[in-house]
Amino acid sequence: MRVYIGCGGYTNEDWAEPGLLYEGVRKDDYLATYAAHFDAVELNSSFYGIPGLKAFEGMVRKSGAQTRFAVKLNKVFTHDRAPTDADFDRMLQSPQPLREAGVMGPYLAQFPYSFHRTAENRKYLQALAERFTGHELAVELRGADWDRPEVREGMAERGLIWVSPDYPPVGGLPEPQLHATGDVGYLRLHGRNAGSWWEGQSAAERHDYRYSRAEMEEWAQKIALVAEDLSELYIFFENTTKGHALKNIPMLREALNAHGVPVATPDPAARSADQGRLL
């Protein structure tokens, strides 16, 4: 199993604080700096506006084609749920530079909590799966009503990747278990800030949580149990607030290696040199 570990987004301005990843780094160099340390990233900007070909070409160039990109579907697909044919065309075609560079990960459909398991929403999800046939599509379903074996069986039949989440223990959300609906797994670690999950005024507040070593050990054990079932596993830390994810990723790498799940730690110096040769 090849494990890719990264963060939800790379344009985190609070990482410019002293002692964090972007201290003294120009914003134009954020992606290059990120790519020197992590081999995967979840692209958030596509949720708000679908980037064009040139934007994706720039991502390949700045990352040195060393980082896998999981591309989040635009909100028209998951929140508005009224995509046009033009939206589908742009969403499917624009990331072509990532595919050509060999760094395209799954698409991510991040549905809101209000997307309940109704007949209408099940039909919508099936239609979405059909339009993304031939592409890896990971689906995050936040309501506990979706967290059932029969749902995952249906997703497996349609080639969809079940997003396994780690949410705060507040009830009404899927259990923190790692499930596989194919040979590619997808894990999103949101943090366990129960106090601000529903009441938080921003995503930064909701994700203001740093996992303990014991919690990372817990996830390493769960991952080791499915290592034989997967060819690839994407792990994304969403707790980027205050650089929490930057502290947790080394913990998880260490715990996984201790459990016999090999995870490489990128060498920033070597990656910077490789990028220089590529450019």
CSV table of C-alpha atoms in Angstrom, one decimal:
chain,number,residue,atom,x,y,z
A,1,MET,CA,0.0,0.0,0.0
A,2,ARG,CA,1.3,3.4,-1.0
A,3,VAL,CA,0.4,6.0,1.6
A,4,TYR,CA,0.1,9.7,0.6
A,5,ILE,CA,-0.2,12.2,3.5
A,6,GLY,CA,-0.9,15.9,3.3
A,7,CYS,CA,-3.2,18.7,4.3
A,8,GLY,CA,-6.5,20.2,3.4
A,9,GLY,CA,-5.2,23.1,1.3
A,10,TYR,CA,-1.7,24.6,1.2
A,11,THR,CA,-2.5,28.4,1.2
A,12,ASN,CA,-2.7,28.6,5.0
A,13,GLU,CA,-1.6,32.1,6.0
A,14,ASP,CA,-1.3,31.3,9.7
A,15,TRP,CA,1.6,28.9,8.7
A,16,ALA,CA,3.6,32.1,8.2
A,17,GLU,CA,3.8,32.6,12.0
A,18,PRO,CA,7.3,32.2,13.5
A,19,GLY,CA,8.4,28.6,13.7
A,20,LEU,CA,5.9,27.3,11.1
A,21,LEU,CA,6.3,26.2,7.5
A,22,TYR,CA,5.9,29.5,5.7
A,23,GLU,CA,7.9,31.8,8.0
A,24,GLY,CA,9.7,34.2,5.7
A,25,VAL,CA,8.3,32.6,2.5
A,26,ARG,CA,6.6,34.6,-0.2
A,27,LYS,CA,3.0,33.6,-1.0
A,28,ASP,CA,4.0,32.7,-4.5
A,29,ASP,CA,6.4,30.1,-3.1
A,30,TYR,CA,3.9,28.5,-0.7
A,31,LEU,CA,3.2,25.5,-3.0
A,32,ALA,CA,6.9,24.9,-3.7
A,33,THR,CA,7.6,25.0,0.0
A,34,TYR,CA,4.7,22.7,0.8
A,35,ALA,CA,5.6,20.2,-1.9
A,36,ALA,CA,9.1,19.9,-0.5
A,37,HIS,CA,7.6,18.5,2.7
A,38,PHE,CA,4.4,16.6,1.7
A,39,ASP,CA,3.5,14.2,-1.1
A,40,ALA,CA,-0.2,15.0,-1.3
A,41,VAL,CA,-2.5,18.0,-1.0
A,42,GLU,CA,-6.2,18.5,-1.1
A,43,LEU,CA,-7.0,21.4,-3.4
A,44,ASN,CA,-9.6,23.7,-1.8
A,45,SER,CA,-9.7,26.5,-4.3
A,46,SER,CA,-11.6,24.4,-6.8
A,47,PHE,CA,-14.6,24.3,-4.4
A,48,TYR,CA,-15.0,28.1,-4.9
A,49,GLY,CA,-14.1,28.4,-8.5
A,50,ILE,CA,-12.9,25.8,-11.0
A,51,PRO,CA,-9.4,26.6,-12.0
A,52,GLY,CA,-8.5,26.7,-15.7
A,53,LEU,CA,-5.8,24.7,-17.5
A,54,LYS,CA,-3.2,27.3,-17.0
A,55,ALA,CA,-3.8,27.4,-13.3
A,56,PHE,CA,-3.3,23.6,-13.1
A,57,GLU,CA,-0.2,23.9,-15.2
A,58,GLY,CA,1.1,26.4,-12.7
A,59,MET,CA,0.4,24.0,-9.8
A,60,VAL,CA,2.4,21.3,-11.6
A,61,ARG,CA,5.3,23.6,-12.2
A,62,LYS,CA,5.4,25.1,-8.7
A,63,SER,CA,5.1,21.7,-7.0
A,64,GLY,CA,7.8,20.2,-9.2
A,65,ALA,CA,5.3,17.4,-10.1
A,66,GLN,CA,6.2,15.8,-6.8
A,67,THR,CA,2.9,16.1,-5.0
A,68,ARG,CA,-0.4,14.3,-5.6
A,69,PHE,CA,-3.5,16.6,-5.9
A,70,ALA,CA,-6.9,15.5,-4.7
A,71,VAL,CA,-9.2,18.0,-6.4
A,72,LYS,CA,-12.3,19.1,-4.5
A,73,LEU,CA,-15.4,19.4,-6.6
A,74,ASN,CA,-16.9,22.8,-7.0
A,75,LYS,CA,-19.7,23.6,-4.7
A,76,VAL,CA,-22.2,23.6,-7.6
A,77,PHE,CA,-21.9,19.8,-7.5
A,78,THR,CA,-22.2,19.3,-3.8
A,79,HIS,CA,-23.9,22.2,-2.1
A,80,ASP,CA,-26.0,23.8,-4.9
A,81,ARG,CA,-26.4,20.5,-6.7
A,82,ALA,CA,-27.3,22.1,-9.9
A,83,PRO,CA,-24.3,21.6,-12.2
A,84,THR,CA,-24.6,22.3,-15.9
A,85,ASP,CA,-22.9,20.4,-18.7
A,86,ALA,CA,-20.3,23.2,-18.9
A,87,ASP,CA,-19.5,22.7,-15.2
A,88,PHE,CA,-18.9,19.0,-15.8
A,89,ASP,CA,-16.8,19.7,-18.8
A,90,ARG,CA,-14.6,22.2,-16.9
A,91,MET,CA,-14.3,20.1,-13.8
A,92,LEU,CA,-13.3,17.1,-15.8
A,93,GLN,CA,-11.0,18.7,-18.4
A,94,SER,CA,-9.2,21.5,-16.5
A,95,PRO,CA,-7.0,19.1,-14.3
A,96,GLN,CA,-5.5,17.5,-17.4
A,97,PRO,CA,-2.1,18.9,-16.6
A,98,LEU,CA,-2.1,17.0,-13.3
A,99,ARG,CA,-2.9,13.8,-15.2
A,100,GLU,CA,-0.2,14.3,-17.8
A,101,ALA,CA,2.3,14.9,-15.0
A,102,GLY,CA,1.2,11.8,-13.1
A,103,VAL,CA,0.1,13.7,-10.0
A,104,MET,CA,-3.7,13.5,-10.2
A,105,GLY,CA,-5.3,12.0,-7.2
A,106,PRO,CA,-9.1,11.4,-6.7
A,107,TYR,CA,-11.7,14.0,-7.0
A,108,LEU,CA,-13.3,14.8,-3.7
A,109,ALA,CA,-17.1,15.4,-3.4
A,110,GLN,CA,-17.5,17.0,0.1
A,111,PHE,CA,-21.2,17.0,0.8
A,112,PRO,CA,-22.7,19.1,3.6
A,113,TYR,CA,-24.3,17.6,6.7
A,114,SER,CA,-27.7,18.7,5.3
A,115,PHE,CA,-27.3,16.1,2.5
A,116,HIS,CA,-29.3,13.4,4.1
A,117,ARG,CA,-29.9,9.9,2.9
A,118,THR,CA,-33.2,10.5,1.0
A,119,ALA,CA,-34.4,8.9,-2.2
A,120,GLU,CA,-33.7,12.2,-4.1
A,121,ASN,CA,-30.2,12.5,-2.8
A,122,ARG,CA,-29.4,8.8,-3.5
A,123,LYS,CA,-30.5,9.4,-7.1
A,124,TYR,CA,-28.4,12.5,-7.3
A,125,LEU,CA,-25.3,10.7,-6.0
A,126,GLN,CA,-25.8,7.9,-8.6
A,127,ALA,CA,-26.1,10.4,-11.4
A,128,LEU,CA,-22.9,12.1,-10.2
A,129,ALA,CA,-21.1,8.8,-10.2
A,130,GLU,CA,-22.2,8.1,-13.7
A,131,ARG,CA,-20.9,11.5,-14.9
A,132,PHE,CA,-17.5,10.8,-13.3
A,133,THR,CA,-17.2,7.3,-14.7
A,134,GLY,CA,-13.5,6.6,-15.5
A,135,HIS,CA,-12.3,8.9,-12.8
A,136,GLU,CA,-11.6,8.3,-9.1
A,137,LEU,CA,-14.3,10.0,-7.1
A,138,ALA,CA,-14.1,10.1,-3.3
A,139,VAL,CA,-17.3,11.0,-1.5
A,140,GLU,CA,-17.6,12.4,2.0
A,141,LEU,CA,-21.1,12.0,3.5
A,142,ARG,CA,-21.3,13.7,6.9
A,143,GLY,CA,-24.7,12.4,8.1
A,144,ALA,CA,-24.7,9.2,10.3
A,145,ASP,CA,-27.7,8.0,8.2
A,146,TRP,CA,-25.2,7.2,5.4
A,147,ASP,CA,-22.8,5.3,7.6
A,148,ARG,CA,-24.1,1.8,6.8
A,149,PRO,CA,-22.6,-1.3,5.1
A,150,GLU,CA,-25.3,-1.3,2.4
A,151,VAL,CA,-24.3,2.3,1.4
A,152,ARG,CA,-20.6,1.3,1.1
A,153,GLU,CA,-21.6,-1.8,-0.9
A,154,GLY,CA,-23.5,0.4,-3.3
A,155,MET,CA,-20.6,2.8,-3.6
A,156,ALA,CA,-18.2,-0.1,-4.3
A,157,GLU,CA,-20.5,-1.3,-7.1
A,158,ARG,CA,-20.4,2.2,-8.6
A,159,GLY,CA,-16.6,2.6,-8.2
A,160,LEU,CA,-16.9,5.4,-5.6
A,161,ILE,CA,-14.4,5.8,-2.8
A,162,TRP,CA,-15.9,6.1,0.7
A,163,VAL,CA,-14.3,8.9,2.6
A,164,SER,CA,-13.5,7.7,6.1
A,165,PRO,CA,-13.6,10.7,8.5
A,166,ASP,CA,-12.4,11.5,12.0
A,167,TYR,CA,-14.9,13.9,13.4
A,168,PRO,CA,-15.5,15.2,17.0
A,169,PRO,CA,-17.6,13.0,19.2
A,170,VAL,CA,-20.7,15.1,18.9
A,171,GLY,CA,-23.3,12.6,17.6
A,172,GLY,CA,-25.0,12.4,14.3
A,173,LEU,CA,-21.8,11.9,12.4
A,174,PRO,CA,-20.2,8.8,10.9
A,175,GLU,CA,-18.0,6.7,13.2
A,176,PRO,CA,-14.2,7.1,13.0
A,177,GLN,CA,-13.5,3.9,11.2
A,178,LEU,CA,-11.4,3.2,8.0
A,179,HIS,CA,-13.5,1.6,5.4
A,180,ALA,CA,-12.5,0.5,1.9
A,181,THR,CA,-14.9,0.4,-1.1
A,182,GLY,CA,-12.1,-0.4,-3.6
A,183,ASP,CA,-8.4,-0.5,-3.7
A,184,VAL,CA,-8.0,3.2,-3.0
A,185,GLY,CA,-8.7,4.5,0.5
A,186,TYR,CA,-9.3,8.1,1.6
A,187,LEU,CA,-9.1,9.4,5.2
A,188,ARG,CA,-9.9,12.9,6.4
A,189,LEU,CA,-8.9,13.9,9.9
A,190,HIS,CA,-10.9,16.9,11.0
A,191,GLY,CA,-9.8,17.1,14.6
A,192,ARG,CA,-12.0,16.5,17.7
A,193,ASN,CA,-12.9,19.9,18.8
A,194,ALA,CA,-16.4,19.1,20.0
A,195,GLY,CA,-17.0,22.5,21.6
A,196,SER,CA,-16.8,24.4,18.3
A,197,TRP,CA,-17.9,21.8,15.7
A,198,TRP,CA,-21.5,23.1,15.5
A,199,GLU,CA,-21.1,26.5,17.1
A,200,GLY,CA,-17.9,27.6,15.4
A,201,GLN,CA,-18.1,30.7,13.3
A,202,SER,CA,-15.5,29.4,10.8
A,203,ALA,CA,-13.8,26.3,9.5
A,204,ALA,CA,-10.7,27.5,11.3
A,205,GLU,CA,-12.5,27.4,14.6
A,206,ARG,CA,-14.0,24.0,14.0
A,207,HIS,CA,-10.6,22.6,13.1
A,208,ASP,CA,-8.7,24.1,16.0
A,209,TYR,CA,-7.5,20.9,17.4
A,210,ARG,CA,-4.1,19.1,17.8
A,211,TYR,CA,-4.2,15.3,18.0
A,212,SER,CA,-2.3,13.5,20.7
A,213,ARG,CA,0.3,10.8,20.1
A,214,ALA,CA,-2.2,8.3,21.5
A,215,GLU,CA,-4.8,9.4,18.9
A,216,MET,CA,-2.3,9.1,16.1
A,217,GLU,CA,-1.4,5.7,17.4
A,218,GLU,CA,-5.0,4.7,17.3
A,219,TRP,CA,-5.3,5.6,13.7
A,220,ALA,CA,-2.1,3.9,12.8
A,221,GLN,CA,-3.5,0.7,14.2
A,222,LYS,CA,-6.7,1.0,12.1
A,223,ILE,CA,-4.7,1.7,9.0
A,224,ALA,CA,-2.4,-1.3,9.5
A,225,LEU,CA,-5.5,-3.5,9.6
A,226,VAL,CA,-6.5,-2.6,6.0
A,227,ALA,CA,-3.0,-2.3,4.5
A,228,GLU,CA,-3.5,-5.6,2.7
A,229,ASP,CA,-6.8,-4.5,1.1
A,230,LEU,CA,-5.6,-1.2,-0.5
A,231,SER,CA,-3.1,-0.2,-3.2
A,232,GLU,CA,-3.2,3.5,-2.2
A,233,LEU,CA,-4.3,5.4,0.8
A,234,TYR,CA,-4.7,9.2,0.9
A,235,ILE,CA,-4.6,10.8,4.4
A,236,PHE,CA,-5.5,14.5,4.7
A,237,PHE,CA,-5.3,16.5,7.9
A,238,GLU,CA,-8.0,19.2,7.9
A,239,ASN,CA,-6.8,20.6,11.3
A,240,THR,CA,-4.5,23.2,9.6
A,241,THR,CA,-5.4,26.0,12.1
A,242,LYS,CA,-2.4,27.2,14.0
A,243,GLY,CA,-0.2,24.6,12.2
A,244,HIS,CA,-1.7,21.7,14.2
A,245,ALA,CA,-1.5,19.4,11.1
A,246,LEU,CA,2.2,20.2,10.7
A,247,LYS,CA,2.8,18.7,14.2
A,248,ASN,CA,0.5,15.7,13.7
A,249,ILE,CA,1.8,14.5,10.4
A,250,PRO,CA,5.2,13.5,11.7
A,251,MET,CA,3.5,11.7,14.6
A,252,LEU,CA,1.4,9.6,12.2
A,253,ARG,CA,4.3,8.8,10.0
A,254,GLU,CA,6.2,7.6,13.0
A,255,ALA,CA,3.3,5.5,14.3
A,256,LEU,CA,2.6,4.0,10.8
A,257,ASN,CA,6.2,2.9,10.3
A,258,ALA,CA,6.2,1.4,13.8
A,259,HIS,CA,3.2,-0.7,12.7
A,260,GLY,CA,4.9,-2.0,9.6
A,261,VAL,CA,3.2,0.4,7.2
A,262,PRO,CA,6.1,2.1,5.4
A,263,VAL,CA,5.7,5.8,5.0
A,264,ALA,CA,8.4,7.9,3.4
A,265,THR,CA,9.3,11.3,4.9
A,266,PRO,CA,10.1,13.7,2.0
A,267,ASP,CA,13.6,15.2,2.1
A,268,PRO,CA,13.1,19.0,1.5
A,269,ALA,CA,16.7,19.5,0.3
A,270,ALA,CA,16.5,16.7,-2.2
A,271,ARG,CA,13.0,17.7,-3.4
A,272,SER,CA,14.1,21.3,-3.9
A,273,ALA,CA,17.1,20.1,-5.9
A,274,ASP,CA,14.8,17.9,-8.0
A,275,GLN,CA,12.4,20.8,-8.6
A,276,GLY,CA,15.3,23.0,-9.7
A,277,ARG,CA,16.3,20.5,-12.3
A,278,LEU,CA,12.7,20.1,-13.5
A,279,LEU,CA,12.2,23.8,-13.9
